[in-house]
Amino acid sequence: MPSITTSRALVFARDVAERLGASPADADRTAELLVRAEVGGHPSHGLRRLVQYAAATRDGTIVTSARAEVVRDEGTTVTVDGHRALGQVVCTFATDLAAERAREHGVAAVAVRRSGHCGRLADYADRACGHGVILLAFANDSGAEQTVAPPGGLAARLSTNPLAAGIPRPSPPHLVVDLATSVAAFGKVRVLQDSGEPVSEEWMRGGLLQPLGGAKGFALALLVEALAGVVSGAGAVSADPGPDDQGVFLLAFDPARFGEPAGLADRLEAMLGYVTDVPREPGAEPLRIPGSGLPPLPLDPDGGFELAPSLESQLRDLARELGADAAQLGPGPI
C-alpha cells in the first residue's frame, strides 16, 4: 500500500477542508483530528471521512462556514446548536466550554444539537484531560444511520452510539476510553468492505451490525441514545428520523473538587500500576492503558501511515473534483 507522511496528509486534508468552504482555523482542526485517527491506527475515522464530508457539504448536511452557537446557558448546563458545522470544530468548542464550566462550578453538562460528524470521541476526552477535567461523552446520529439491530432483532433500530471517558493523569497519556456500543464502528466495516476483506458474522449478520456484548451493549446504546438524542434535543431513533446530524452530550467534572489533586493523582497511578502488574499468559500481547495509543498533539510531521489503494483512489477523485493538490498523496495518477 502507498505510504503518506503525516505532514503531507495534514496539508492535503487542510486543502480539501478549505476548498469545501471551511475557514483556515476550522480546516486545521478538522485535518489534525482526521490525521490523528490515521496515525493512531483508526482509519475508519481518518481521511476517508473527507469523502463523506464532501458529499454532506453538497447535500447541505454539513455547512462548513457555520459557527456553533450557545442557545441556552444556565451556568452549569449549556445547550449548543452546531448549525451543521464541521463536527470536529463544534465538539472542540463544546468540550472547551464544558471544561471551563466544570473548573468554575465543579460540574457541567453541555448538550450539542445539529453537529456534523465529530470523529473519535477520544479526542475530546483527551482534550478535556489536558484542561485537568474528567469528561464523559455520548454521541448519536440524531436518529438517522440506523445500522445496529437490538439483540435478536431482524431490523436495525440504533446507530453505533459511541461513548467515551477521560480521566486526567499527571502527564499524558491520560486514561481515555472510547468505544462504540456495537461490536464495531460502522466505519471499520466500510474499511473492510473497501479492501475486499470479509466482515465477521460476529460483527454483522444479515447486513445488520450487532450490539457489543449482546444485551449489555444494547443497554449502553439506549443510554447513549437517551442522553445524546432525547435529553439534548438533537433527535432520537424513530420510524421517521430527521437529517443525519450528530447529537452529543458531555458531562464534565473537576476532580480537584473531590480531593487534593496530588493525592488523587497518586491513587490513580497506584490503581493503574496494580492492574497492569499482572502475570501474563504465554504469547499474550502487552497490556496497555486505554488512551496510551493516542498520538500526542501536535502530530509528528515526520510520521506516516499507509493508505489503502481504494481510499487513495477516492481521495484522488475528490482532489480532481475540488482542485486540491493530489500530489500530496504521493506518486500516482492524477
mmCIF file of C-alpha atoms in Angstrom:
data_model
loop_
_atom_site.group_PDB
_atom_site.id
_atom_site.type_symbol
_atom_site.label_atom_id
_atom_site.label_comp_id
_atom_site.label_asym_id
_atom_site.label_seq_id
_atom_site.Cartn_x
_atom_site.Cartn_y
_atom_site.Cartn_z
ATOM 1 C CA MET A 1 0.000 0.000 0.000
ATOM 2 C CA PRO A 2 1.209 3.551 -0.620
ATOM 3 C CA SER A 3 2.611 5.418 2.340
ATOM 4 C CA ILE A 4 1.962 9.067 3.149
ATOM 5 C CA THR A 5 3.776 11.247 5.645
ATOM 6 C CA THR A 6 1.860 12.985 8.403
ATOM 7 C CA SER A 7 2.887 16.395 7.111
ATOM 8 C CA ARG A 8 1.600 15.669 3.592
ATOM 9 C CA ALA A 9 -1.639 14.220 4.939
ATOM 10 C CA LEU A 10 -2.223 17.351 7.015
ATOM 11 C CA VAL A 11 -1.613 19.593 4.015
ATOM 12 C CA PHE A 12 -3.978 17.536 1.851
ATOM 13 C CA ALA A 13 -6.773 17.337 4.427
ATOM 14 C CA ARG A 14 -6.479 21.043 5.211
ATOM 15 C CA ASP A 15 -6.595 21.884 1.491
ATOM 16 C CA VAL A 16 -9.725 19.792 0.955
ATOM 17 C CA ALA A 17 -11.495 21.246 4.006
ATOM 18 C CA GLU A 18 -10.759 24.799 2.885
ATOM 19 C CA ARG A 19 -11.994 24.045 -0.629
ATOM 20 C CA LEU A 20 -15.198 22.757 0.937
ATOM 21 C CA GLY A 21 -15.614 26.208 2.485
ATOM 22 C CA ALA A 22 -14.016 25.880 5.930
ATOM 23 C CA SER A 23 -12.005 28.725 7.421
ATOM 24 C CA PRO A 24 -8.252 28.109 7.771
ATOM 25 C CA ALA A 25 -8.607 27.554 11.531
ATOM 26 C CA ASP A 26 -11.528 25.136 11.102
ATOM 27 C CA ALA A 27 -9.697 23.315 8.324
ATOM 28 C CA ASP A 28 -6.631 22.973 10.559
ATOM 29 C CA ARG A 29 -8.612 21.435 13.415
ATOM 30 C CA THR A 30 -10.502 19.063 11.134
ATOM 31 C CA ALA A 31 -7.324 17.945 9.384
ATOM 32 C CA GLU A 32 -5.496 17.473 12.681
ATOM 33 C CA LEU A 33 -8.091 15.084 14.087
ATOM 34 C CA LEU A 34 -8.595 13.129 10.858
ATOM 35 C CA VAL A 35 -4.868 12.572 10.505
ATOM 36 C CA ARG A 36 -4.531 11.805 14.215
ATOM 37 C CA ALA A 37 -7.017 8.980 13.728
ATOM 38 C CA GLU A 38 -4.925 7.591 10.880
ATOM 39 C CA VAL A 39 -1.669 7.800 12.818
ATOM 40 C CA GLY A 40 -3.334 6.181 15.824
ATOM 41 C CA GLY A 41 -4.469 3.193 13.768
ATOM 42 C CA HIS A 42 -8.117 4.172 13.276
ATOM 43 C CA PRO A 43 -8.511 4.709 9.510
ATOM 44 C CA SER A 44 -12.278 4.329 9.943
ATOM 45 C CA HIS A 45 -12.238 7.890 11.303
ATOM 46 C CA GLY A 46 -9.401 9.204 9.163
ATOM 47 C CA LEU A 47 -9.015 10.633 5.671
ATOM 48 C CA ARG A 48 -11.863 8.532 4.295
ATOM 49 C CA ARG A 49 -14.155 10.947 6.119
ATOM 50 C CA LEU A 50 -13.157 13.721 3.707
ATOM 51 C CA VAL A 51 -15.169 11.945 1.019
ATOM 52 C CA GLN A 52 -18.129 11.733 3.405
ATOM 53 C CA TYR A 53 -17.813 15.408 4.367
ATOM 54 C CA ALA A 54 -17.668 16.482 0.740
ATOM 55 C CA ALA A 55 -20.894 14.605 -0.021
ATOM 56 C CA ALA A 56 -22.538 16.031 3.112
ATOM 57 C CA THR A 57 -21.471 19.540 2.122
ATOM 58 C CA ARG A 58 -23.028 19.087 -1.302
ATOM 59 C CA ASP A 59 -26.372 17.992 0.146
ATOM 60 C CA GLY A 60 -26.366 20.564 2.960
ATOM 61 C CA THR A 61 -25.971 18.097 5.833
ATOM 62 C CA ILE A 62 -22.703 19.870 6.677
ATOM 63 C CA VAL A 63 -22.341 23.653 6.397
ATOM 64 C CA THR A 64 -18.604 24.270 6.595
ATOM 65 C CA SER A 65 -18.911 28.029 7.077
ATOM 66 C CA ALA A 66 -21.356 27.732 10.009
ATOM 67 C CA ARG A 67 -20.444 28.521 13.624
ATOM 68 C CA ALA A 68 -21.551 26.761 16.787
ATOM 69 C CA GLU A 69 -23.824 28.878 18.964
ATOM 70 C CA VAL A 70 -24.838 28.714 22.619
ATOM 71 C CA VAL A 71 -28.651 28.784 22.547
ATOM 72 C CA ARG A 72 -29.293 28.170 26.247
ATOM 73 C CA ASP A 73 -26.971 28.933 29.132
ATOM 74 C CA GLU A 74 -27.754 28.284 32.783
ATOM 75 C CA GLY A 75 -24.198 28.217 34.071
ATOM 76 C CA THR A 76 -23.637 24.545 34.797
ATOM 77 C CA THR A 77 -25.824 23.448 31.877
ATOM 78 C CA VAL A 78 -25.420 24.696 28.330
ATOM 79 C CA THR A 79 -27.088 23.821 25.039
ATOM 80 C CA VAL A 80 -25.139 24.332 21.819
ATOM 81 C CA ASP A 81 -26.560 24.446 18.284
ATOM 82 C CA GLY A 82 -23.833 23.377 15.888
ATOM 83 C CA HIS A 83 -25.734 24.702 12.862
ATOM 84 C CA ARG A 84 -24.343 21.663 10.986
ATOM 85 C CA ALA A 85 -20.785 22.995 11.112
ATOM 86 C CA LEU A 86 -17.848 20.590 10.886
ATOM 87 C CA GLY A 87 -18.156 18.286 13.868
ATOM 88 C CA GLN A 88 -14.520 18.484 14.891
ATOM 89 C CA VAL A 89 -14.932 22.234 15.309
ATOM 90 C CA VAL A 90 -18.308 22.042 17.063
ATOM 91 C CA CYS A 91 -17.202 19.367 19.524
ATOM 92 C CA THR A 92 -13.920 21.115 20.283
ATOM 93 C CA PHE A 93 -15.923 24.249 21.123
ATOM 94 C CA ALA A 94 -18.320 22.240 23.293
ATOM 95 C CA THR A 95 -15.503 20.404 25.070
ATOM 96 C CA ASP A 96 -13.656 23.595 25.919
ATOM 97 C CA LEU A 97 -16.894 25.111 27.174
ATOM 98 C CA ALA A 98 -17.643 22.041 29.328
ATOM 99 C CA ALA A 99 -14.139 22.129 30.800
ATOM 100 C CA GLU A 100 -14.333 25.852 31.510
ATOM 101 C CA ARG A 101 -17.680 25.499 33.295
ATOM 102 C CA ALA A 102 -16.514 22.437 35.246
ATOM 103 C CA ARG A 103 -13.495 24.350 36.512
ATOM 104 C CA GLU A 104 -15.820 27.202 37.513
ATOM 105 C CA HIS A 105 -18.668 25.206 39.060
ATOM 106 C CA GLY A 106 -17.208 21.762 39.760
ATOM 107 C CA VAL A 107 -19.563 20.026 37.323
ATOM 108 C CA ALA A 108 -21.053 20.917 33.945
ATOM 109 C CA ALA A 109 -23.215 19.426 31.222
ATOM 110 C CA VAL A 110 -23.189 20.528 27.587
ATOM 111 C CA ALA A 111 -25.763 19.274 25.086
ATOM 112 C CA VAL A 112 -24.974 19.621 21.379
ATOM 113 C CA ARG A 113 -27.528 19.588 18.578
ATOM 114 C CA ARG A 114 -27.026 19.651 14.820
ATOM 115 C CA SER A 115 -23.312 18.946 14.707
ATOM 116 C CA GLY A 116 -21.513 17.461 11.760
ATOM 117 C CA HIS A 117 -19.738 14.136 12.286
ATOM 118 C CA CYS A 118 -17.283 14.843 15.113
ATOM 119 C CA GLY A 119 -14.899 11.909 14.612
ATOM 120 C CA ARG A 120 -13.460 9.966 17.533
ATOM 121 C CA LEU A 121 -14.821 10.949 20.935
ATOM 122 C CA ALA A 122 -11.434 10.034 22.403
ATOM 123 C CA ASP A 123 -10.055 13.296 21.037
ATOM 124 C CA TYR A 124 -12.433 15.356 23.164
ATOM 125 C CA ALA A 125 -11.985 13.242 26.290
ATOM 126 C CA ASP A 126 -8.228 13.662 25.865
ATOM 127 C CA ARG A 127 -8.588 17.404 25.317
ATOM 128 C CA ALA A 128 -10.627 17.778 28.494
ATOM 129 C CA CYS A 129 -7.935 15.878 30.377
ATOM 130 C CA GLY A 130 -5.466 18.460 29.127
ATOM 131 C CA HIS A 131 -7.609 21.036 30.936
ATOM 132 C CA GLY A 132 -7.426 18.909 34.090
ATOM 133 C CA VAL A 133 -11.078 17.871 33.808
ATOM 134 C CA ILE A 134 -12.841 14.491 33.707
ATOM 135 C CA LEU A 135 -15.149 14.128 30.708
ATOM 136 C CA LEU A 136 -17.900 11.672 29.802
ATOM 137 C CA ALA A 137 -19.091 11.931 26.187
ATOM 138 C CA PHE A 138 -22.003 10.328 24.372
ATOM 139 C CA ALA A 139 -22.948 10.658 20.694
ATOM 140 C CA ASN A 140 -25.734 9.509 18.389
ATOM 141 C CA ASP A 141 -26.776 10.304 14.825
ATOM 142 C CA SER A 142 -29.931 12.238 15.741
ATOM 143 C CA GLY A 143 -31.968 9.135 14.941
ATOM 144 C CA ALA A 144 -30.512 8.594 11.467
ATOM 145 C CA GLU A 145 -27.949 5.971 10.369
ATOM 146 C CA GLN A 146 -29.832 3.105 11.990
ATOM 147 C CA THR A 147 -27.387 0.249 11.384
ATOM 148 C CA VAL A 148 -27.478 -1.769 14.630
ATOM 149 C CA ALA A 149 -30.094 -4.387 15.488
ATOM 150 C CA PRO A 150 -31.305 -4.978 19.045
ATOM 151 C CA PRO A 151 -30.432 -8.455 20.372
ATOM 152 C CA GLY A 152 -32.279 -10.979 18.224
ATOM 153 C CA GLY A 153 -33.697 -8.218 16.025
ATOM 154 C CA LEU A 154 -34.238 -8.584 12.284
ATOM 155 C CA ALA A 155 -34.134 -4.848 11.619
ATOM 156 C CA ALA A 156 -31.863 -2.006 12.650
ATOM 157 C CA ARG A 157 -33.089 0.368 15.326
ATOM 158 C CA LEU A 158 -29.955 2.146 16.600
ATOM 159 C CA SER A 159 -26.744 3.672 15.343
ATOM 160 C CA THR A 160 -23.317 2.669 16.700
ATOM 161 C CA ASN A 161 -23.794 5.206 19.539
ATOM 162 C CA PRO A 162 -20.239 5.659 20.847
ATOM 163 C CA LEU A 163 -19.308 6.773 24.323
ATOM 164 C CA ALA A 164 -16.022 7.950 25.770
ATOM 165 C CA ALA A 165 -14.483 8.909 29.100
ATOM 166 C CA GLY A 166 -11.296 10.699 30.003
ATOM 167 C CA ILE A 167 -9.616 10.925 33.410
ATOM 168 C CA PRO A 168 -6.515 13.126 33.607
ATOM 169 C CA ARG A 169 -3.194 11.768 34.765
ATOM 170 C CA PRO A 170 -0.299 13.976 35.912
ATOM 171 C CA SER A 171 1.009 13.875 32.318
ATOM 172 C CA PRO A 172 -0.112 12.237 29.064
ATOM 173 C CA PRO A 173 -1.138 9.681 28.088
ATOM 174 C CA HIS A 174 -4.327 10.183 30.035
ATOM 175 C CA LEU A 175 -6.788 7.413 30.866
ATOM 176 C CA VAL A 176 -9.113 7.617 27.846
ATOM 177 C CA VAL A 177 -11.776 5.066 26.970
ATOM 178 C CA ASP A 178 -13.603 5.267 23.619
ATOM 179 C CA LEU A 179 -15.917 2.581 22.293
ATOM 180 C CA ALA A 180 -18.895 2.005 20.077
ATOM 181 C CA THR A 181 -21.850 0.264 21.666
ATOM 182 C CA SER A 182 -21.967 -2.007 18.609
ATOM 183 C CA VAL A 183 -19.361 -4.746 18.157
ATOM 184 C CA ALA A 184 -17.510 -2.416 15.778
ATOM 185 C CA ALA A 185 -17.851 1.102 14.450
ATOM 186 C CA PHE A 186 -19.588 1.123 11.067
ATOM 187 C CA GLY A 187 -16.578 2.912 9.638
ATOM 188 C CA LYS A 188 -14.476 -0.171 10.408
ATOM 189 C CA VAL A 189 -16.943 -2.284 8.448
ATOM 190 C CA ARG A 190 -16.570 0.083 5.497
ATOM 191 C CA VAL A 191 -12.778 -0.160 5.712
ATOM 192 C CA LEU A 192 -13.017 -3.958 5.427
ATOM 193 C CA GLN A 193 -15.553 -3.778 2.614
ATOM 194 C CA ASP A 194 -13.454 -1.292 0.656
ATOM 195 C CA SER A 195 -10.414 -3.544 0.961
ATOM 196 C CA GLY A 196 -12.371 -6.619 -0.124
ATOM 197 C CA GLU A 197 -11.966 -8.352 3.232
ATOM 198 C CA PRO A 198 -14.845 -10.335 4.736
ATOM 199 C CA VAL A 199 -16.845 -8.940 7.650
ATOM 200 C CA SER A 200 -17.176 -11.403 10.527
ATOM 201 C CA GLU A 201 -20.656 -12.678 11.376
ATOM 202 C CA GLU A 202 -19.802 -11.750 14.938
ATOM 203 C CA TRP A 203 -19.858 -8.149 13.733
ATOM 204 C CA MET A 204 -22.643 -8.231 11.175
ATOM 205 C CA ARG A 205 -25.470 -10.664 10.459
ATOM 206 C CA GLY A 206 -27.954 -10.229 7.658
ATOM 207 C CA GLY A 207 -26.452 -6.844 6.875
ATOM 208 C CA LEU A 208 -27.035 -5.641 10.439
ATOM 209 C CA LEU A 209 -24.390 -4.654 12.968
ATOM 210 C CA GLN A 210 -24.717 -6.444 16.301
ATOM 211 C CA PRO A 211 -24.655 -4.787 19.749
ATOM 212 C CA LEU A 212 -21.468 -5.066 21.789
ATOM 213 C CA GLY A 213 -21.845 -7.953 24.222
ATOM 214 C CA GLY A 214 -25.488 -8.545 23.302
ATOM 215 C CA ALA A 215 -27.886 -7.162 25.893
ATOM 216 C CA LYS A 216 -25.137 -5.188 27.672
ATOM 217 C CA GLY A 217 -24.183 -3.250 24.554
ATOM 218 C CA PHE A 218 -27.864 -2.753 23.762
ATOM 219 C CA ALA A 219 -28.416 -1.240 27.212
ATOM 220 C CA LEU A 220 -25.461 1.113 26.741
ATOM 221 C CA ALA A 221 -26.724 2.087 23.280
ATOM 222 C CA LEU A 222 -30.105 3.019 24.742
ATOM 223 C CA LEU A 223 -28.369 5.104 27.414
ATOM 224 C CA VAL A 224 -26.388 6.964 24.746
ATOM 225 C CA GLU A 225 -29.478 7.468 22.573
ATOM 226 C CA ALA A 226 -31.394 8.861 25.543
ATOM 227 C CA LEU A 227 -28.663 11.328 26.538
ATOM 228 C CA ALA A 228 -27.296 12.373 23.126
ATOM 229 C CA GLY A 229 -30.631 12.279 21.324
ATOM 230 C CA VAL A 230 -33.529 12.748 23.744
ATOM 231 C CA VAL A 231 -32.087 14.890 26.546
ATOM 232 C CA SER A 232 -30.012 17.036 24.184
ATOM 233 C CA GLY A 233 -32.966 17.622 21.873
ATOM 234 C CA ALA A 234 -30.834 16.563 18.910
ATOM 235 C CA GLY A 235 -33.277 13.838 17.873
ATOM 236 C CA ALA A 236 -33.580 10.126 18.590
ATOM 237 C CA VAL A 237 -34.364 6.990 16.612
ATOM 238 C CA SER A 238 -37.857 6.660 15.201
ATOM 239 C CA ALA A 239 -39.638 5.379 12.131
ATOM 240 C CA ASP A 240 -39.201 8.810 10.531
ATOM 241 C CA PRO A 241 -35.878 10.273 11.703
ATOM 242 C CA GLY A 242 -34.567 13.655 10.693
ATOM 243 C CA PRO A 243 -31.294 14.535 8.948
ATOM 244 C CA ASP A 244 -28.071 12.718 9.781
ATOM 245 C CA ASP A 245 -26.722 15.295 12.223
ATOM 246 C CA GLN A 246 -24.761 14.302 15.305
ATOM 247 C CA GLY A 247 -26.129 14.769 18.795
ATOM 248 C CA VAL A 248 -23.586 14.912 21.624
ATOM 249 C CA PHE A 249 -23.935 15.043 25.400
ATOM 250 C CA LEU A 250 -20.938 15.966 27.552
ATOM 251 C CA LEU A 251 -20.605 15.675 31.326
ATOM 252 C CA ALA A 252 -17.532 17.293 32.868
ATOM 253 C CA PHE A 253 -16.164 17.167 36.420
ATOM 254 C CA ASP A 254 -13.303 18.982 38.110
ATOM 255 C CA PRO A 255 -11.540 16.220 40.094
ATOM 256 C CA ALA A 256 -9.929 18.803 42.358
ATOM 257 C CA ARG A 257 -13.381 19.321 43.928
ATOM 258 C CA PHE A 258 -13.187 15.758 45.314
ATOM 259 C CA GLY A 259 -9.797 15.902 46.963
ATOM 260 C CA GLU A 260 -6.302 17.341 46.876
ATOM 261 C CA PRO A 261 -5.010 16.927 43.266
ATOM 262 C CA ALA A 262 -1.695 15.305 44.167
ATOM 263 C CA GLY A 263 -3.421 12.705 46.307
ATOM 264 C CA LEU A 264 -5.918 11.906 43.556
ATOM 265 C CA ALA A 265 -3.106 11.501 41.053
ATOM 266 C CA ASP A 266 -1.183 9.194 43.385
ATOM 267 C CA ARG A 267 -4.229 6.986 43.911
ATOM 268 C CA LEU A 268 -4.963 6.782 40.200
ATOM 269 C CA GLU A 269 -1.378 5.826 39.363
ATOM 270 C CA ALA A 270 -1.324 3.243 42.154
ATOM 271 C CA MET A 271 -4.523 1.663 40.820
ATOM 272 C CA LEU A 272 -3.282 1.564 37.230
ATOM 273 C CA GLY A 273 0.070 0.171 38.318
ATOM 274 C CA TYR A 274 -1.550 -2.618 40.305
ATOM 275 C CA VAL A 275 -3.902 -3.632 37.496
ATOM 276 C CA THR A 276 -1.204 -3.716 34.823
ATOM 277 C CA ASP A 277 1.357 -5.536 37.003
ATOM 278 C CA VAL A 278 -0.192 -8.946 36.413
ATOM 279 C CA PRO A 279 1.245 -12.297 35.317
ATOM 280 C CA ARG A 280 0.601 -12.745 31.588
ATOM 281 C CA GLU A 281 -0.432 -15.784 29.583
ATOM 282 C CA PRO A 282 2.251 -17.080 27.220
ATOM 283 C CA GLY A 283 2.134 -15.105 23.985
ATOM 284 C CA ALA A 284 -0.304 -12.522 25.347
ATOM 285 C CA GLU A 285 0.008 -9.068 23.846
ATOM 286 C CA PRO A 286 1.346 -6.324 26.111
ATOM 287 C CA LEU A 287 -1.323 -4.787 28.332
ATOM 288 C CA ARG A 288 -1.907 -1.136 27.501
ATOM 289 C CA ILE A 289 -3.725 1.530 29.455
ATOM 290 C CA PRO A 290 -6.638 2.870 27.359
ATOM 291 C CA GLY A 291 -5.544 6.148 25.834
ATOM 292 C CA SER A 292 -1.884 5.209 25.553
ATOM 293 C CA GLY A 293 -2.294 4.761 21.803
ATOM 294 C CA LEU A 294 -3.464 8.324 21.210
ATOM 295 C CA PRO A 295 -0.778 10.160 19.222
ATOM 296 C CA PRO A 296 0.296 13.300 21.080
ATOM 297 C CA LEU A 297 -0.536 16.695 19.641
ATOM 298 C CA PRO A 298 0.900 18.410 17.720
ATOM 299 C CA LEU A 299 1.444 15.428 15.442
ATOM 300 C CA ASP A 300 4.951 14.426 14.466
ATOM 301 C CA PRO A 301 5.276 15.713 10.869
ATOM 302 C CA ASP A 302 7.845 13.029 10.062
ATOM 303 C CA GLY A 303 5.491 10.201 10.969
ATOM 304 C CA GLY A 304 3.253 8.482 8.479
ATOM 305 C CA PHE A 305 0.766 5.739 7.727
ATOM 306 C CA GLU A 306 -0.460 3.506 4.953
ATOM 307 C CA LEU A 307 -3.264 4.401 2.564
ATOM 308 C CA ALA A 308 -5.422 1.606 1.203
ATOM 309 C CA PRO A 309 -5.412 1.707 -2.633
ATOM 310 C CA SER A 310 -9.201 2.060 -2.743
ATOM 311 C CA LEU A 311 -9.073 5.064 -0.408
ATOM 312 C CA GLU A 312 -6.217 6.654 -2.321
ATOM 313 C CA SER A 313 -8.308 6.381 -5.484
ATOM 314 C CA GLN A 314 -11.287 8.019 -3.788
ATOM 315 C CA LEU A 315 -9.122 10.829 -2.448
ATOM 316 C CA ARG A 316 -7.587 11.454 -5.868
ATOM 317 C CA ASP A 317 -11.075 11.641 -7.370
ATOM 318 C CA LEU A 318 -12.056 14.115 -4.664
ATOM 319 C CA ALA A 319 -8.939 16.177 -5.313
ATOM 320 C CA ARG A 320 -9.781 16.378 -9.022
ATOM 321 C CA GLU A 321 -13.325 17.442 -8.225
ATOM 322 C CA LEU A 322 -12.224 20.213 -5.845
ATOM 323 C CA GLY A 323 -8.962 21.235 -7.481
ATOM 324 C CA ALA A 324 -6.976 20.129 -4.446
ATOM 325 C CA ASP A 325 -3.322 19.107 -4.613
ATOM 326 C CA ALA A 326 -3.400 15.319 -5.119
ATOM 327 C CA ALA A 327 0.412 15.312 -5.328
ATOM 328 C CA GLN A 328 0.405 15.415 -1.518
ATOM 329 C CA LEU A 329 -0.844 11.852 -1.621
ATOM 330 C CA GLY A 330 2.420 10.738 -3.192
ATOM 331 C CA PRO A 331 3.291 9.448 -6.684
ATOM 332 C CA GLY A 332 0.388 8.133 -8.646
ATOM 333 C CA PRO A 333 -2.048 9.033 -11.412
ATOM 334 C CA ILE A 334 -3.564 12.478 -11.074
#
